[in-house]
Short mmCIF file of C-alpha atoms in Angstrom, two decimals:
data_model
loop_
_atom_site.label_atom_id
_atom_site.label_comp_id
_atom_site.label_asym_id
_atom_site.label_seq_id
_atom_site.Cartn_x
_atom_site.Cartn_y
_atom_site.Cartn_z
CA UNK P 22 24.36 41.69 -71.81
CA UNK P 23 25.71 41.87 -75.48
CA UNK P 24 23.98 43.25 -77.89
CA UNK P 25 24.22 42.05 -81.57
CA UNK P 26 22.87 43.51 -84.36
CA UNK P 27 22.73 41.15 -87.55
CA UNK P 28 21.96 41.93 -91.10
CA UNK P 29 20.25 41.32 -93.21
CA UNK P 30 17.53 40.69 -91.41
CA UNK P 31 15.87 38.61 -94.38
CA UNK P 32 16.72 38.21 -98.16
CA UNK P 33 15.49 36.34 -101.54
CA UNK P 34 17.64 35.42 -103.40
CA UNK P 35 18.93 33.60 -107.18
CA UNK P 36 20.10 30.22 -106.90
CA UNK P 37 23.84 30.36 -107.88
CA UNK P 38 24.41 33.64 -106.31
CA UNK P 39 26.15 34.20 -103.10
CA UNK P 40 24.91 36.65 -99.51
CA UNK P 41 27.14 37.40 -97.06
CA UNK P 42 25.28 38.34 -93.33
CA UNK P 43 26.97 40.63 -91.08
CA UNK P 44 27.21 40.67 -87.61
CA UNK P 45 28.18 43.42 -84.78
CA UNK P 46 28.73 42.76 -80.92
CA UNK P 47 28.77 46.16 -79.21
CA UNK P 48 31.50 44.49 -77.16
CA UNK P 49 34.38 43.04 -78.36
CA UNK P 50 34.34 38.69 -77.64
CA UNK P 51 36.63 36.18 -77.79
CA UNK P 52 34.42 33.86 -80.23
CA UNK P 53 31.05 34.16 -82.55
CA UNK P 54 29.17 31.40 -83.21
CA UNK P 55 27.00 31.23 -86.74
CA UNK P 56 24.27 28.62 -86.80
CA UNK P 57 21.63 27.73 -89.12
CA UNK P 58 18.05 26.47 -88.36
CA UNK P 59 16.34 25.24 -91.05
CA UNK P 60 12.66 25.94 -90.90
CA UNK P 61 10.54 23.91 -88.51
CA UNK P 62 13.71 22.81 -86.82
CA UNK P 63 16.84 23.27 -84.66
CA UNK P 64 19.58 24.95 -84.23
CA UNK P 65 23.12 23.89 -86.01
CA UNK P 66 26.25 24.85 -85.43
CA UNK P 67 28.01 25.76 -88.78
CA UNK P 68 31.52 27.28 -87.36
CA UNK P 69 33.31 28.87 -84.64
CA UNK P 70 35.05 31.86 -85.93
CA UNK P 71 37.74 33.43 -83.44
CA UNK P 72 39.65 36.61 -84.13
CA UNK P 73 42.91 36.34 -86.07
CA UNK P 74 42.51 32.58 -86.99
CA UNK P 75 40.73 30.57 -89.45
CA UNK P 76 37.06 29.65 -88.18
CA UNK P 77 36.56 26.32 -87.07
CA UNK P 78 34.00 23.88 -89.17
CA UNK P 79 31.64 21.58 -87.65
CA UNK P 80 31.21 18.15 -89.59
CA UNK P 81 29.12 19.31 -92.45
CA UNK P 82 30.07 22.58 -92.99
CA UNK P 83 33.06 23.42 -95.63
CA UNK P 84 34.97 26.95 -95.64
CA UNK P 85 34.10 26.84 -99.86
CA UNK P 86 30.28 27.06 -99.06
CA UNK P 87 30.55 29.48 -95.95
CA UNK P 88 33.22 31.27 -95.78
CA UNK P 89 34.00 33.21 -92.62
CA UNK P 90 35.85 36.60 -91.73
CA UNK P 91 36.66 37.99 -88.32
CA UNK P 92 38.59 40.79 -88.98
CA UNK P 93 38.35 42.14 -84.94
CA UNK P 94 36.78 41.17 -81.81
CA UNK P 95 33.33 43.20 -82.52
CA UNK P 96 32.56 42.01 -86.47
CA UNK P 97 32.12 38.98 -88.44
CA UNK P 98 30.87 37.93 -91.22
CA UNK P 99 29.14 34.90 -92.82
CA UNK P 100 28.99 33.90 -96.73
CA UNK P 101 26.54 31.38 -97.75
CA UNK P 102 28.11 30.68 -101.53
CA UNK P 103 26.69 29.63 -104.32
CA UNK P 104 23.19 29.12 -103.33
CA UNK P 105 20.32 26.54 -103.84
CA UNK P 106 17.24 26.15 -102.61
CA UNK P 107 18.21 24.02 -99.81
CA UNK P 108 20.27 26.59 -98.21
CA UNK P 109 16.66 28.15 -97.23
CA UNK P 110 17.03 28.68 -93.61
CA UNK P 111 17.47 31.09 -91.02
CA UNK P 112 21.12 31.93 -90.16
CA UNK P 113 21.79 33.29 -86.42
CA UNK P 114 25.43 34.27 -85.25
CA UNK P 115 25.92 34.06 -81.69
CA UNK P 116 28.00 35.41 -78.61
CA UNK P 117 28.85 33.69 -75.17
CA UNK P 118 27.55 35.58 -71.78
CA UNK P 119 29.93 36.20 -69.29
CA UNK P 120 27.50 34.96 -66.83
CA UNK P 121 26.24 32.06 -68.95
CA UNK P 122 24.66 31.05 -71.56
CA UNK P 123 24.32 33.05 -74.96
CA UNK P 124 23.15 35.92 -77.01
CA UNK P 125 21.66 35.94 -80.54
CA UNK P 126 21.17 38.34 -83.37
CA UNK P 127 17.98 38.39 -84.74
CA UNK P 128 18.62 36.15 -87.42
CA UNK P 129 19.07 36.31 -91.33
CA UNK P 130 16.04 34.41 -93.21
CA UNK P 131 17.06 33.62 -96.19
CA UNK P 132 15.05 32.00 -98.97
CA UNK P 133 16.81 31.07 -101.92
CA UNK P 134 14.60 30.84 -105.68
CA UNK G 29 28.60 13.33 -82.27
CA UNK G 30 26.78 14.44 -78.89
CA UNK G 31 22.97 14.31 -79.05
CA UNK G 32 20.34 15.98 -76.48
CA UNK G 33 17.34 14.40 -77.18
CA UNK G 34 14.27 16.53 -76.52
CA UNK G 35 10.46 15.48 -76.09
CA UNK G 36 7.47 16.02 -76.84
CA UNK G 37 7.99 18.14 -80.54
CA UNK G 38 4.80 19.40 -79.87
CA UNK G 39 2.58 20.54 -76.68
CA UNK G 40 -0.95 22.18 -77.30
CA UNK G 41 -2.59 23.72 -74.64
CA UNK G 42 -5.44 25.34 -73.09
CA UNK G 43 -4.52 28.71 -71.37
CA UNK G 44 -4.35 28.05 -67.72
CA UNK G 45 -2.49 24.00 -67.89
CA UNK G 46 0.74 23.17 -67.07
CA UNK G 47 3.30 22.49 -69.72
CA UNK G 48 6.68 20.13 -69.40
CA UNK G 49 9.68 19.66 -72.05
CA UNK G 50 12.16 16.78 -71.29
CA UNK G 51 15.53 17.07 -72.50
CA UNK G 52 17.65 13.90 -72.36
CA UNK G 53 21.32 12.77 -73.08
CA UNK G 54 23.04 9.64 -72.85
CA UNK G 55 26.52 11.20 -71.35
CA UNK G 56 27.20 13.07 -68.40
CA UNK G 57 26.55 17.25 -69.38
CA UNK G 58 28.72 19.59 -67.29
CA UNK G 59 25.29 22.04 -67.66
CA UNK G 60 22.25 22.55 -69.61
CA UNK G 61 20.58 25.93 -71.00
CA UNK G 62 17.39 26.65 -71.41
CA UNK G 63 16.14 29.14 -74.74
CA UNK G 64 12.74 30.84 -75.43
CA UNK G 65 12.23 31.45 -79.29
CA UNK G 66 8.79 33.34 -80.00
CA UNK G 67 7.60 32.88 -83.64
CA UNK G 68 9.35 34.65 -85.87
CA UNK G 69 11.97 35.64 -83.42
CA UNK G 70 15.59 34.77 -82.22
CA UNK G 71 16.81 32.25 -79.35
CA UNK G 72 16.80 34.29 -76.22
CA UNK G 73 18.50 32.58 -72.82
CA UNK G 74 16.37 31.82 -70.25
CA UNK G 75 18.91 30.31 -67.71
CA UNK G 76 21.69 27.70 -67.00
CA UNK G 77 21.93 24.86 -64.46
CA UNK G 78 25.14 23.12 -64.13
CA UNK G 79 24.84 21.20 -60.77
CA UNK G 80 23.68 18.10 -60.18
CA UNK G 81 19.85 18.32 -58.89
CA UNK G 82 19.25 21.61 -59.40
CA UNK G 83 16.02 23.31 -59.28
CA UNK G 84 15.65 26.92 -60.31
CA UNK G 85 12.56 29.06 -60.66
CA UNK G 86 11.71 32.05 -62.40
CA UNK G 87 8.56 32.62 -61.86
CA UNK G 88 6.08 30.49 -63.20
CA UNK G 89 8.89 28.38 -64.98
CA UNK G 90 10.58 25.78 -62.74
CA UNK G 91 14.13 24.30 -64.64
CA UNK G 92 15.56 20.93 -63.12
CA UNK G 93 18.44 19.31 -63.50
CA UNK G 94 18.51 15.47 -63.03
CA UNK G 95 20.69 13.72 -60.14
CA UNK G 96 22.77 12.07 -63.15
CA UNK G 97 23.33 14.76 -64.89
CA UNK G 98 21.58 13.27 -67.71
CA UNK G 99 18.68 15.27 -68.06
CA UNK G 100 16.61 18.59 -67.45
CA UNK G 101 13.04 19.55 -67.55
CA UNK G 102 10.96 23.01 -67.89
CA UNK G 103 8.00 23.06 -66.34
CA UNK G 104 5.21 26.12 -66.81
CA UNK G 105 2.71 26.43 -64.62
CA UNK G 106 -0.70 27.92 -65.68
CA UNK G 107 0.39 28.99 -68.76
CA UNK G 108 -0.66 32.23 -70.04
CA UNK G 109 -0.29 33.42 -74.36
CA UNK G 110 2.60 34.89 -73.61
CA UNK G 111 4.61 31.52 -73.45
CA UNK G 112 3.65 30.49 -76.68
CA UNK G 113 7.12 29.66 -78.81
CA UNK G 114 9.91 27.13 -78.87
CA UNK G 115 11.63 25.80 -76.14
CA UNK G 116 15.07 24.77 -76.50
CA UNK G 117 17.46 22.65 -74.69
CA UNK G 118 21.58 22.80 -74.94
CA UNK G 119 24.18 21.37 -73.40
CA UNK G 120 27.39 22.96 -73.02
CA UNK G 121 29.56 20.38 -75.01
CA UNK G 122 33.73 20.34 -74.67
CA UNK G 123 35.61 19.02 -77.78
CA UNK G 124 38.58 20.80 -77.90
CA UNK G 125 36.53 23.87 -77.49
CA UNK G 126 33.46 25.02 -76.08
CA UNK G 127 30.42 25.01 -78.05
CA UNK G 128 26.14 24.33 -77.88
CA UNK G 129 24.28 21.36 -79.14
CA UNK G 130 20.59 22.07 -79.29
CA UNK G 131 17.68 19.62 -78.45
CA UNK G 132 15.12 19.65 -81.38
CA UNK G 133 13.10 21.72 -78.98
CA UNK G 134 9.29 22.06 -78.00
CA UNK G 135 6.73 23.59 -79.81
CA UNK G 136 4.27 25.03 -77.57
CA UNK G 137 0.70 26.28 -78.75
CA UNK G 138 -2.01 27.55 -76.66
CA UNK G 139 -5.44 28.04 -76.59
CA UNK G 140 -7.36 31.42 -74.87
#
């Protein structure tokens, strides 16, 4: 099993501003996953960010309001830019199992004033 | 885009009944996953079933996978506190590349 530590765990922040959530696999993977689940409800799939090339944006998401860095096969990072109130949510990055299905940081909850 | 639909939102209990979620799609899924997400916590697996008709049990949680491929169900029996949380569906969708589409999940509340 991976294990993925994810920070921060929570933050407040200005509207306008911009927090950018880290995330380390104690193994190195092919592919993190960063989704965000707004409160109450599910989990969405922002991007799929692979090592050495650009991440890859599901229909909703734009690179301008999350940008994404994968700089090696154990790191990434997630910016949530330019904040507003709506952007309230927990944020979770992700690995695939080897065996199946996946792992999960604990998640960033972010609430935006 | 692909959608698992996922029923009921919401399951109360009293300690000690059953509990089902229902997780439906209109296309064929090469496999479903199962997730467990306590309040306050993260998504943690619970298993996979990718063949057609398969039943797998851990415990006192029984996973199914329809004939069709169409849909899956997690049943608890006699549930205890401890499975109070969020039960998630996803299918293992391929569009190009590999990647999870939730169902809205299952609330589940019990009563001692």
């Amino acid at each position: 099993s991976a294990v993925i530590s994810q920070k921060p765990s929570r933050d407040i922040c200005q509207r306008g501003t911009s927090l950018t959530i880290q995330c380390q696999v104690d193994s190195q993977v092919t592919m993190m996953f960063w989704y965000r689940q707004q409160p109450g409800q599910s989990l969405t799939l922002i991007a799929t960010a692979n090592q050495g090339s650009e991440a890859t944006y599901e229909s909703g998401f734009v690179i301008d309001k999350f940008p994404i860095s994968r700089p090696n096969l154990t790191f990434s990072t997630l910016t949530v830019s330019n904040m507003s109130p709506e952007d309230s949510s927990i944020y979770l990055c992700s690995v695939e199992a080897a065996l199946g299905g996946a792992f999960f940081g604990q998640g960033t909850r972010l609430t935006v004033v | 885009g692909q959608q698992v639909m996922q029923i009921p939102q919401y399951q109360h209990v009293q300690e000690g009944e059953d509990f089902t979620t229902y997780c439906n799609s209109s296309t064929t899924l090469s496999n479903i996953q199962w997730y467990k997400q306590r309040p306050g916590g993260h998504p943690v697996f619970l298993i996979q079933l990718v063949k057609s008709g398969e039943v797998k049990k851990q415990k006192r949680l029984t996973f199914q996978f329809g004939e069709a491929k169409k849909n899956s169900s997690l049943h608890i029996t006699a549930t205890q506190t401890t499975d109070v949380g969020t039960y998630f569906c996803a299918a293992l969708i391929d569009q190009g590349a590999q990647k999870l589409v939730f169902g809205q999940g299952t609330r589940l509340t019990i009563n001692p």
